[in-house]
Coordinates of N, CA and C in Angstrom, one line a residue:
M1 N 133.1 120.3 68.1 CA 131.8 120.8 68.0 C 130.9 120.3 68.1
G2 N 130.9 118.8 68.3 CA 130.0 117.2 69.0 C 130.5 117.1 70.4
R3 N 132.2 117.4 70.7 CA 131.6 117.2 72.0 C 131.2 118.6 72.6
H4 N 131.0 119.6 72.1 CA 130.9 120.7 73.2 C 129.3 120.7 72.7
R5 N 128.4 120.1 72.0 CA 127.1 120.3 71.4 C 126.8 118.9 72.7
G6 N 127.1 118.1 73.0 CA 126.7 117.0 73.5 C 126.6 117.8 75.1
R7 N 128.2 118.4 75.5 CA 128.3 118.9 77.0 C 126.9 119.9 77.0
L8 N 126.9 120.5 76.4 CA 125.1 122.0 76.0 C 124.1 121.3 76.0
R9 N 124.0 120.2 75.9 CA 122.6 119.2 76.0 C 122.7 118.5 77.6
F10 N 123.8 118.4 77.4 CA 123.6 117.8 79.1 C 123.7 118.8 79.9
E11 N 124.7 120.1 80.3 CA 124.3 121.4 81.0 C 122.1 121.6 80.7
I12 N 121.9 121.2 79.8 CA 120.5 122.4 80.0 C 119.6 120.7 80.4
V13 N 120.1 120.0 80.0 CA 118.8 118.2 80.4 C 118.8 119.0 82.2
A14 N 120.4 118.6 82.7 CA 120.5 118.3 84.6 C 120.1 119.9 84.8
F15 N 119.7 121.1 84.3 CA 120.2 122.4 85.1 C 118.1 122.0 84.5
L16 N 117.2 121.5 84.2 CA 116.2 121.6 83.8 C 115.7 120.6 85.6
L17 N 116.2 119.7 85.5 CA 116.2 119.0 86.2 C 116.6 119.2 87.4
V18 N 117.2 119.8 87.6 CA 117.7 120.4 88.9 C 116.9 121.4 89.4
G19 N 116.8 122.4 88.2 CA 115.7 123.6 88.3 C 114.3 123.3 88.7
G20 N 113.9 122.0 88.4 CA 112.6 121.5 88.8 C 111.9 120.8 90.1
L21 N 113.3 120.8 90.5 CA 113.2 120.4 92.6 C 113.2 121.8 92.9
Q22 N 113.8 122.7 91.7 CA 114.4 123.8 93.0 C 113.2 124.5 92.9
V23 N 111.7 124.1 91.5 CA 110.7 125.3 91.9 C 109.7 124.7 92.7
V24 N 109.6 123.2 93.2 CA 109.2 122.6 94.0 C 109.2 123.4 94.6
L25 N 110.9 122.9 95.6 CA 111.0 123.4 96.9 C 110.0 124.9 97.1
D26 N 111.1 125.7 96.4 CA 110.6 126.9 96.1 C 109.0 127.7 96.3
T27 N 108.2 126.7 95.4 CA 107.4 127.1 95.6 C 106.3 126.2 96.8
L28 N 106.3 125.4 96.9 CA 105.9 125.0 98.6 C 106.7 125.6 99.7
V29 N 107.6 126.1 100.1 CA 108.0 127.6 100.6 C 107.1 128.5 100.8
F30 N 106.8 128.8 99.6 CA 106.7 130.4 99.1 C 105.1 130.5 99.8
I31 N 104.3 129.3 98.9 CA 103.0 129.3 99.7 C 102.7 128.9 101.2
A32 N 103.6 128.2 101.8 CA 103.3 128.0 103.3 C 103.6 128.8 103.8
L33 N 104.5 129.7 103.3 CA 105.0 131.6 104.0 C 103.9 132.2 103.8
G34 N 103.8 132.8 102.4 CA 102.5 133.2 102.1 C 100.7 132.5 103.0
A35 N 101.0 131.6 103.3 CA 99.8 130.7 104.4 C 100.0 131.5 105.3
L36 N 101.1 131.9 105.9 CA 101.2 132.4 107.8 C 101.1 133.7 107.6
G37 N 101.4 134.1 106.8 CA 101.0 135.6 106.7 C 102.5 136.5 106.5
V38 N 103.1 135.9 106.0 CA 104.3 136.4 105.6 C 103.9 137.2 104.1
P39 N 104.4 138.8 103.9 CA 104.1 139.3 102.8 C 105.1 138.9 102.1
V40 N 104.2 139.0 100.8 CA 104.6 138.2 99.5 C 106.4 138.6 99.5
F41 N 106.7 139.6 99.5 CA 108.3 139.8 99.3 C 109.3 139.1 99.7
A42 N 108.8 139.3 101.0 CA 109.4 138.3 102.0 C 109.5 136.9 101.8
A43 N 108.3 135.8 101.8 CA 108.4 134.5 101.4 C 109.2 134.3 99.7
N44 N 108.9 135.3 99.2 CA 109.4 134.6 97.9 C 110.7 135.0 97.9
V45 N 111.6 135.8 99.2 CA 113.2 135.9 99.5 C 113.6 134.6 99.5
A46 N 112.7 134.5 101.0 CA 112.6 133.0 102.0 C 112.6 131.5 101.0
S47 N 111.4 131.8 100.0 CA 112.2 130.5 99.1 C 112.9 130.7 98.3
R48 N 113.1 131.6 97.8 CA 114.0 132.0 96.0 C 115.5 131.4 97.0
L49 N 116.0 131.5 98.7 CA 116.6 131.3 98.9 C 117.3 129.6 99.7
A50 N 116.2 129.0 99.4 CA 115.5 127.4 100.0 C 116.2 126.4 98.8
G51 N 115.5 127.2 97.6 CA 115.8 126.7 96.3 C 117.5 126.9 95.9
A52 N 117.6 128.1 96.2 CA 119.5 128.0 95.4 C 119.5 127.8 96.2
C53 N 120.0 127.3 98.1 CA 121.6 126.6 98.4 C 121.2 125.0 98.0
L54 N 120.2 124.3 97.2 CA 120.1 122.6 96.4 C 120.7 123.6 95.1
G55 N 120.2 124.5 94.6 CA 120.9 124.3 92.8 C 121.8 125.2 93.0
F56 N 122.4 125.7 93.7 CA 124.3 126.0 93.7 C 124.7 124.5 93.8
L57 N 124.1 123.7 95.3 CA 125.0 122.7 95.1 C 125.8 122.0 93.9
V58 N 124.5 121.8 93.8 CA 124.1 120.6 92.3 C 124.4 120.8 91.5
N59 N 124.5 121.8 90.4 CA 124.9 122.9 89.3 C 125.8 123.2 89.9
G60 N 126.7 123.9 90.4 CA 128.3 123.4 90.8 C 128.8 122.4 90.7
R61 N 128.4 121.3 91.5 CA 129.0 120.2 91.5 C 129.1 118.8 90.0
V62 N 127.9 118.5 89.8 CA 127.1 118.7 88.4 C 127.0 119.2 87.6
T63 N 126.1 119.7 87.2 CA 125.7 120.4 86.1 C 126.2 121.3 85.2
F64 N 127.6 121.9 85.9 CA 128.1 122.8 84.9 C 130.2 122.7 85.8
A65 N 129.9 121.2 86.1 CA 131.5 120.7 86.6 C 131.7 120.2 85.3
S66 N 133.6 121.0 85.4 CA 134.3 120.6 84.2 C 135.3 119.1 85.0
A67 N 135.8 119.1 83.7 CA 136.6 118.0 84.0 C 138.0 118.0 84.7
D68 N 138.4 119.3 85.5 CA 139.1 119.2 86.6 C 138.4 119.2 87.6
G69 N 137.5 119.0 87.7 CA 136.4 119.4 88.8 C 135.1 120.6 88.9
H70 N 134.7 120.0 90.1 CA 133.3 121.3 90.5 C 134.0 122.3 90.6
G71 N 133.0 123.6 90.5 CA 133.1 124.9 90.3 C 132.4 125.3 91.6
L72 N 132.9 125.0 92.6 CA 131.9 125.1 94.0 C 133.5 125.6 94.7
D73 N 133.7 127.3 94.3 CA 134.8 127.8 95.0 C 134.2 128.8 96.0
P74 N 134.8 130.1 96.4 CA 134.5 131.1 97.4 C 134.1 132.3 95.9
G75 N 134.8 132.5 94.9 CA 134.6 133.1 93.5 C 133.2 132.7 93.2
A76 N 132.9 131.5 93.1 CA 131.3 131.0 92.1 C 130.7 131.2 93.7
L77 N 131.1 131.1 94.4 CA 129.7 131.5 95.6 C 129.4 133.1 95.7
L78 N 130.5 133.4 95.6 CA 130.3 135.2 95.4 C 129.8 135.2 94.2
R79 N 130.2 134.8 93.2 CA 128.7 135.6 91.9 C 127.8 135.1 91.7
F80 N 127.2 134.0 92.3 CA 125.7 133.6 92.7 C 125.2 134.1 93.7
V81 N 125.8 134.9 94.4 CA 125.3 135.2 94.9 C 124.8 136.6 94.4
I82 N 125.4 137.3 93.3 CA 125.0 138.2 93.2 C 124.2 138.2 92.4
T83 N 124.3 137.4 91.2 CA 123.0 136.5 90.5 C 122.1 136.9 91.0
W84 N 122.4 135.8 92.3 CA 121.2 135.4 92.7 C 120.1 136.5 93.5
A85 N 120.4 138.0 94.0 CA 120.7 138.9 94.2 C 119.0 139.6 93.6
V86 N 120.2 139.6 92.1 CA 119.3 140.4 91.7 C 117.9 139.6 90.6
L87 N 118.2 138.6 90.5 CA 116.6 137.6 90.3 C 116.2 137.6 91.4
T88 N 116.7 137.6 91.9 CA 115.2 137.5 93.4 C 114.6 138.2 93.7
T89 N 115.5 139.4 93.0 CA 114.6 141.1 93.2 C 113.6 141.5 92.6
L90 N 113.9 140.9 91.0 CA 113.3 141.2 89.8 C 111.9 140.2 89.9
G91 N 112.2 138.7 90.6 CA 110.9 138.1 90.7 C 109.7 138.3 92.0
G92 N 110.6 139.1 92.7 CA 110.0 138.8 93.9 C 109.0 140.9 93.6
L93 N 109.7 141.2 92.7 CA 109.0 143.1 92.1 C 108.1 142.4 91.3
L94 N 108.2 141.5 90.7 CA 107.7 141.3 89.5 C 105.7 140.3 90.3
L95 N 105.9 139.5 91.7 CA 105.1 139.3 92.4 C 104.3 139.7 93.5
V96 N 105.2 140.7 93.6 CA 104.8 142.5 94.1 C 103.4 142.7 93.3
Q97 N 103.6 142.8 92.4 CA 103.1 143.7 91.4 C 101.5 142.7 91.2
V98 N 101.5 141.5 90.8 CA 100.8 140.4 90.2 C 100.1 140.2 92.0
D99 N 100.2 140.7 93.1 CA 99.7 140.5 94.4 C 98.6 142.0 94.2
Q100 N 99.4 143.1 94.3 CA 98.3 144.2 94.2 C 97.4 144.2 93.0
V101 N 97.7 143.4 92.0 CA 96.8 143.7 91.3 C 95.4 142.8 91.4
F102 N 95.9 141.4 91.5 CA 94.7 140.3 91.7 C 94.7 140.0 92.9
G103 N 95.8 140.2 93.8 CA 95.6 139.6 95.2 C 96.5 138.2 95.6
L104 N 96.7 138.0 96.6 CA 97.7 137.0 97.1 C 97.8 135.2 96.9
T105 N 96.3 134.7 96.0 CA 96.8 133.2 95.4 C 96.6 133.4 93.8
A106 N 96.7 135.0 93.4 CA 97.2 134.8 92.7 C 98.4 134.1 92.1
T107 N 99.6 135.6 93.0 CA 100.9 135.1 93.4 C 100.9 133.8 93.5
W108 N 100.6 132.7 94.2 CA 100.6 131.3 93.8 C 100.7 130.7 92.6
L109 N 99.7 131.2 91.8 CA 100.0 130.5 90.3 C 100.9 131.0 89.9
A110 N 101.2 132.5 89.9 CA 101.9 133.1 89.2 C 103.5 132.7 89.6
K111 N 103.9 132.1 90.7 CA 105.5 131.8 90.9 C 106.0 131.3 90.4
P112 N 105.3 130.2 89.5 CA 105.8 129.2 89.0 C 106.6 129.5 87.9
M113 N 105.6 130.7 87.2 CA 105.4 131.2 85.8 C 107.2 132.4 85.6
V114 N 106.7 133.1 86.8 CA 107.6 134.1 87.0 C 109.1 133.2 87.1
E115 N 109.3 131.9 87.9 CA 110.8 131.1 88.3 C 111.1 130.7 86.9
A116 N 109.8 130.8 86.0 CA 110.0 130.2 85.2 C 111.4 131.0 83.5
F117 N 110.8 132.0 83.9 CA 110.8 133.4 83.2 C 112.6 133.8 83.5
L118 N 112.4 133.1 84.9 CA 113.5 133.6 85.6 C 114.7 132.1 84.9
A119 N 114.4 131.5 85.1 CA 115.1 130.0 84.4 C 115.9 130.2 83.7
V120 N 115.3 130.8 82.7 CA 116.3 131.5 81.2 C 117.8 132.3 81.9
L121 N 117.2 133.2 82.4 CA 118.4 134.1 83.1 C 119.2 133.6 83.8
G122 N 118.9 132.5 84.3 CA 119.5 131.8 85.7 C 120.2 131.5 84.6
F123 N 119.9 130.3 83.5 CA 120.6 129.2 82.9 C 122.3 130.5 82.2
M124 N 121.8 130.8 82.3 CA 123.1 132.1 81.1 C 123.6 132.9 82.1
S125 N 123.2 132.9 83.6 CA 124.2 133.6 84.2 C 125.2 132.6 85.1
L126 N 124.5 131.0 85.2 CA 125.5 130.8 85.9 C 126.3 129.5 85.6
K127 N 126.1 129.9 84.0 CA 126.9 129.6 82.5 C 128.1 129.7 82.0
Y128 N 127.7 131.8 82.1 CA 128.7 132.1 82.0 C 129.0 133.0 82.6
F129 N 128.5 133.5 84.0 CA 129.3 134.2 84.6 C 129.7 132.9 85.9
V130 N 128.7 132.1 86.7 CA 128.6 131.6 88.2 C 130.1 131.1 88.2
F131 N 129.9 129.6 87.4 CA 130.6 128.8 87.1 C 131.5 129.1 85.8
A132 N 131.6 130.1 84.9 CA 132.6 129.8 83.7 C 133.6 129.6 83.9
R133 N 134.5 128.7 83.1 CA 135.6 128.6 83.5 C 136.8 129.2 83.3
R134 N 136.2 130.3 82.5 CA 137.7 131.5 83.0 C 138.2 132.0 84.0
F135 N 137.2 131.5 84.8 CA 137.1 131.9 86.6 C 137.8 131.0 87.3
R136 N 138.4 130.0 86.7 CA 138.7 128.9 88.1 C 140.5 129.1 87.8

């Protein structure tokens, strides 16, 4: 039980650290694309893709790696793409709503909050679906 609790603690801390880097990258790309006139939904997809590449590699190799190796395999990639597409669509729809009600500048402020909400869903998805040991 103690070993499991220690592992879970490590996963949460590592996920938060990697996620922090992802949010910074994601938000900077989102703001830059928005400032260049890219529509909100498209900018969100592109910025999340940049963060997702970083997250898949680091979380697969470090955060959710098992004693018998990392979780970077074609099955994990497919599960990741499915999860990423669902979460990106949800986040994009939320940001489009913010844009329609409050304007583009408000989406730049809302983006980190939307990503924090999606991070909770993302952790659960990565741990129990994408990199789950039962799929290895």
